[in-house]
Short mmCIF file of C-alpha atoms in Angstrom, two decimals:
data_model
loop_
_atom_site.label_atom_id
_atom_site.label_comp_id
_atom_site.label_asym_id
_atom_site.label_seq_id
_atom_site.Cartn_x
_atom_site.Cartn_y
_atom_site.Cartn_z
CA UNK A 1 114.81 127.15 108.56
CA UNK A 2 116.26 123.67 109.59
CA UNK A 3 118.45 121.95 107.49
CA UNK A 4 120.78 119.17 107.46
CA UNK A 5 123.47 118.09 105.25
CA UNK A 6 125.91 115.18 104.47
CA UNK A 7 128.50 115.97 102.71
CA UNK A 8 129.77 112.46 101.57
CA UNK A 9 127.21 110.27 99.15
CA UNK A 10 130.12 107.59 99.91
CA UNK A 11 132.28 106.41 102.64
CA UNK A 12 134.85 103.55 101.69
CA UNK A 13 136.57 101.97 104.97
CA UNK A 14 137.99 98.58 105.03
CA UNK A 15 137.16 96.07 107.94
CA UNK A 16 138.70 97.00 111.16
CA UNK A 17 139.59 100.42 110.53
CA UNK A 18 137.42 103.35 112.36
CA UNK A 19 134.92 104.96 110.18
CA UNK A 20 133.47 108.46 110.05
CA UNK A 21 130.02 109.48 108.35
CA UNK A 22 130.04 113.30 108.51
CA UNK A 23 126.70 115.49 109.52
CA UNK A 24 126.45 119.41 109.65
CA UNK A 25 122.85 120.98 110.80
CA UNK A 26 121.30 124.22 110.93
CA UNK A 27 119.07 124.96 113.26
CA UNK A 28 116.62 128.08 115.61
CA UNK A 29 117.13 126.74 119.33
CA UNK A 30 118.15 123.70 120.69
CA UNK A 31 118.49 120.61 117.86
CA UNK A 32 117.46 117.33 118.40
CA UNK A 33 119.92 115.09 116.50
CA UNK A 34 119.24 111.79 115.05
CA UNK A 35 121.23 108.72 113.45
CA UNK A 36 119.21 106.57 111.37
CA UNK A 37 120.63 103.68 109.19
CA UNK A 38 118.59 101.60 106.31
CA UNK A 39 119.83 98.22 105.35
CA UNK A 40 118.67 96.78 101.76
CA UNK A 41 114.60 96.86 101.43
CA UNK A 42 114.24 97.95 104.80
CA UNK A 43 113.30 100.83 106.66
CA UNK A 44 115.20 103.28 108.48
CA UNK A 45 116.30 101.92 112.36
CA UNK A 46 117.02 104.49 115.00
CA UNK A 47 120.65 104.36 115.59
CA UNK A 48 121.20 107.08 118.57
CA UNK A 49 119.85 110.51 119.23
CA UNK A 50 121.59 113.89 121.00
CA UNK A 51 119.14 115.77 122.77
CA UNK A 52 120.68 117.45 125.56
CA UNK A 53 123.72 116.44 128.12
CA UNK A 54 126.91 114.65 127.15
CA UNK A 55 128.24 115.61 123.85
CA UNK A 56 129.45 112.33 123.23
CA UNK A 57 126.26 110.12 122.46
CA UNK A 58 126.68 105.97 122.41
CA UNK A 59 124.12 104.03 120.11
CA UNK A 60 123.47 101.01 118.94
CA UNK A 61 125.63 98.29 117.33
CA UNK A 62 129.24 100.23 118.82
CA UNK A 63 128.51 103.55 117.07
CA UNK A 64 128.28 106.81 118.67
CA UNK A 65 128.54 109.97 117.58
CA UNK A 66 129.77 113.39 118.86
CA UNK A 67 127.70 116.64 119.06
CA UNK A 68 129.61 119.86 118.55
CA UNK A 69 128.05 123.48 119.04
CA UNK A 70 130.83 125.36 117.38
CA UNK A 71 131.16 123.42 114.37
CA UNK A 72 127.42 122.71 113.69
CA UNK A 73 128.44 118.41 113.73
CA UNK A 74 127.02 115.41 114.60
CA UNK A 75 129.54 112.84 113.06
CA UNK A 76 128.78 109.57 113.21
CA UNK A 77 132.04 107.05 114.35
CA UNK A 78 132.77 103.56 115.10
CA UNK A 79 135.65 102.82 115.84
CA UNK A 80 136.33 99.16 113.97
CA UNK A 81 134.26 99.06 110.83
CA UNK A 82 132.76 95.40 110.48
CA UNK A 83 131.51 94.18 107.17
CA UNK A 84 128.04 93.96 107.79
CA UNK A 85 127.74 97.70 109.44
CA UNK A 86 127.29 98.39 105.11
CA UNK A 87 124.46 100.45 104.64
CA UNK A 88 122.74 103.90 103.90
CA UNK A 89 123.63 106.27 106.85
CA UNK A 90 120.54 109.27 107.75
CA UNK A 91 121.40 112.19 109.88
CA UNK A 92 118.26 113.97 111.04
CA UNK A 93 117.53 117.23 112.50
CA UNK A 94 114.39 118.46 114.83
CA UNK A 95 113.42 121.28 116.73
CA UNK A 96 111.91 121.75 120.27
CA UNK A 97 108.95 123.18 118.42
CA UNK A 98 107.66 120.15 116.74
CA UNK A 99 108.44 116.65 115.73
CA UNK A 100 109.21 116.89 112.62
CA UNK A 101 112.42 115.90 112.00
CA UNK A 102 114.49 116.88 108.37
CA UNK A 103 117.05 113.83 107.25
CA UNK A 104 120.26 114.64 104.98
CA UNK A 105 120.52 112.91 101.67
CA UNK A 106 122.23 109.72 103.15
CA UNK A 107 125.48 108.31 102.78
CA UNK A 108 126.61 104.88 101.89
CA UNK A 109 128.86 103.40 104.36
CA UNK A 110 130.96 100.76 102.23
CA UNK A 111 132.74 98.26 104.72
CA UNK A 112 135.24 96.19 102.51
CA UNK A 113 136.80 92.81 103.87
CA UNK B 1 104.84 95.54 120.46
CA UNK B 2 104.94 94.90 117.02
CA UNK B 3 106.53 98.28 115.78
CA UNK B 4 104.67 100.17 113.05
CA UNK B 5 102.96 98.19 110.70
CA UNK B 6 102.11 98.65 106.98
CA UNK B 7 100.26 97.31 103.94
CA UNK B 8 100.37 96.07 101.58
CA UNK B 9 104.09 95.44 101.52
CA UNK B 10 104.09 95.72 97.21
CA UNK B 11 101.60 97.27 95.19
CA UNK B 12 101.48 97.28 91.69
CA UNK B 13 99.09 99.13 89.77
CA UNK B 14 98.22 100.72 86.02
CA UNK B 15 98.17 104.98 85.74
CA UNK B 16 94.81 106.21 86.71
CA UNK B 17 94.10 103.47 89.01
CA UNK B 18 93.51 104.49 92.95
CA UNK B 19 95.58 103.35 95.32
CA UNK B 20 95.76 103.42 99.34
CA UNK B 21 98.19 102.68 101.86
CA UNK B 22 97.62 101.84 105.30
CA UNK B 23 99.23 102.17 108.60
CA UNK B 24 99.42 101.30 112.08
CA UNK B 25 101.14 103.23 114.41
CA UNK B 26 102.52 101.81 117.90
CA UNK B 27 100.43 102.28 120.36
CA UNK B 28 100.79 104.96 122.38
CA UNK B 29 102.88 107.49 119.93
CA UNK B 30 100.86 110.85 119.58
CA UNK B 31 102.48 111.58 116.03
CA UNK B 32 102.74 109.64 112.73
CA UNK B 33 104.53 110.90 109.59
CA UNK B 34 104.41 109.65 106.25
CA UNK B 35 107.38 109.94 103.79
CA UNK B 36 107.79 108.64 100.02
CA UNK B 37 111.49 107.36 98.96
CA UNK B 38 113.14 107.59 95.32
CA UNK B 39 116.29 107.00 93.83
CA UNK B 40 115.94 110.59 92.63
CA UNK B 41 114.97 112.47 95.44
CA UNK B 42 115.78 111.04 98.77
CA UNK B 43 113.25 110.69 101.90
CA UNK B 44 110.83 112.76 101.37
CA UNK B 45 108.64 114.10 104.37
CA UNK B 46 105.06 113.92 102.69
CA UNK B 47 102.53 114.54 105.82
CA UNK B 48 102.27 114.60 109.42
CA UNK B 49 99.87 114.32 112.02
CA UNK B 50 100.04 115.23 115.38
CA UNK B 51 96.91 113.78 117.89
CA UNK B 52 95.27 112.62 114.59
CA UNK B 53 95.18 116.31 113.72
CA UNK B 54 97.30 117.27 110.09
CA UNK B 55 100.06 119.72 111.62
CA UNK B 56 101.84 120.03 107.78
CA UNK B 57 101.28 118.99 104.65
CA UNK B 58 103.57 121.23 102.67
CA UNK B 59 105.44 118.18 101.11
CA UNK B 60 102.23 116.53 99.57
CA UNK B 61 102.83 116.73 96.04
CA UNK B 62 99.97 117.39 94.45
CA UNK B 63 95.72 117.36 95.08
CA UNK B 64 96.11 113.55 93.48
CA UNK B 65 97.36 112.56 97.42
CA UNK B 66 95.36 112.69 100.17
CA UNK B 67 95.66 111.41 104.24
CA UNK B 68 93.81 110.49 107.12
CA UNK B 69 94.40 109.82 110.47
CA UNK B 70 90.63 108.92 111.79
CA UNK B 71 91.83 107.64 115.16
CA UNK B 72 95.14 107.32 116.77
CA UNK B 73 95.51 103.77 115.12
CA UNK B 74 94.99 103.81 111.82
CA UNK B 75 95.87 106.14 109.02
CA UNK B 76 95.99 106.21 105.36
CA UNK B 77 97.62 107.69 102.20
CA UNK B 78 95.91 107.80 99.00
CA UNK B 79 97.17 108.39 95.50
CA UNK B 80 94.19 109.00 93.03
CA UNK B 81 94.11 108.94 89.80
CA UNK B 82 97.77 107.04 90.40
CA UNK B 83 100.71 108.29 87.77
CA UNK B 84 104.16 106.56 86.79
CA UNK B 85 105.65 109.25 88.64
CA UNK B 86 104.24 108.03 91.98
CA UNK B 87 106.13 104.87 91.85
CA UNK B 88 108.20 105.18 94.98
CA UNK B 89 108.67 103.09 98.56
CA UNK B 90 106.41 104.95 101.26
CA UNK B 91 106.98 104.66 104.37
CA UNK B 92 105.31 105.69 107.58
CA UNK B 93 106.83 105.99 110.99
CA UNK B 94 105.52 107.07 114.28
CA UNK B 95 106.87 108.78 117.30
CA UNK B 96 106.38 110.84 121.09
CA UNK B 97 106.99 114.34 119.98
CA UNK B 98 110.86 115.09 120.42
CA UNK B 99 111.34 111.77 120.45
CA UNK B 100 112.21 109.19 117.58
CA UNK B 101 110.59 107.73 114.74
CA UNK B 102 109.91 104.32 114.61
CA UNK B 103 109.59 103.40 110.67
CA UNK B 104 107.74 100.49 108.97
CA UNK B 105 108.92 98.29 106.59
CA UNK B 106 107.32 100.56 103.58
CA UNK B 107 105.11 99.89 100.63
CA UNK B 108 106.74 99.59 97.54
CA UNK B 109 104.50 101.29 95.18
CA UNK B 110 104.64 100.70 91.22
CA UNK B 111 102.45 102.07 88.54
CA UNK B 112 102.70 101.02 85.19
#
């Protein structure tokens, strides 16, 4: 079964510094890795997506995010935090065998002047 | 394109009312997905649909929801008789398969 997990509900960076929002997966085959983030009475925007190739995987608005085999990751990093990057963070897993795609729990990113 | 599109935005509502939300997927994505979101519980993957066909609908929570997909436009989700418990934000999204989801804005559902 497919599963995803965050580990933090709460990341606390202050502006400039780099930020990290962890991701660990579980998945039969090949995943299909997703960043999602969800500003305030919004929904969720596609932030970047690892499907096959380069490990390393650039998004939207300076993040990327780094796929690792061994480890089971897909950490999300930018590497100067800016104020308004504050926001719920989704991680998402698929499989080749469908479209349906299972999110982690979220994590609020907290970017502090 | 104007991205996936849903209504009503609010909806507010007294237990045992009915109550239906609508969606319009962007044209040309073969799969829509419709997912409820709570303080409680997190995004919650209610129903799918793959070529207007239901592929799962494990995370439906009860026989009070229903969902259609008559054509590749236009689907709906409805709650009826509506409970307290239902008050949530819904949201549907659309995609290619293996590709991503493109969410809406939501409905923000409340029954009294």
């Amino acid at each position: 079964a497919q599963s995803v997990a965050q580990p933090e509900d709460q990341v606390n960076v202050a502006e400039g510094n780099p930020l990290t929002v962890k991701c660990t997966y579980s998945v039969s085959g090949n995943p299909y890795l997703f960043w999602y983030v969800q500003y305030p009475n919004r929904g969720l925007q596609f932030l970047l997506k690892y499907i096959t190739g380069d490990n390393l995987v650039k998004g939207s608005y300076g993040f990327e995010a780094e796929f690792n085999k061994s480890q089971t990751s897909f950490h999300l990093k930018k590497p100067s935090a800016l104020v308004s990057d504050s926001a719920l963070y989704f991680c998402a897993v698929g499989s080749s065998n469908t479209g349906k795609l299972i999110f982690g729990q979220g994590t609020t990113l907290q970017v502090k002047p | 394109d104007a991205g996936v599109i849903q209504s009503p935005r609010h909806e507010v509502t007294e237990m045992g009312q009915e109550v239906t939300l609508r969606c319009k997927p962007i044209s040309g994505h073969n799969s829509l997905f419709w997912y409820r979101q709570t303080m409680m519980r997190g995004l919650e993957l209610l129903i799918y649909f793959n070529n207007n066909v239901p592929i799962d609908d494990s995370g439906m929570p009860e026989d009070r929801f229903s969902a259609k997909m008559p054509n590749a436009s236009f689907s709906t989700l409805k709650i009826q008789p509506s409970e307290p418990r239902d008050s949530a934000v819904y949201f549907c999204a659309s995609s290619n398969v293996y590709n991503e989801q493109f969410f809406g804005p939501g409905t923000r559902l409340t029954v009294l």
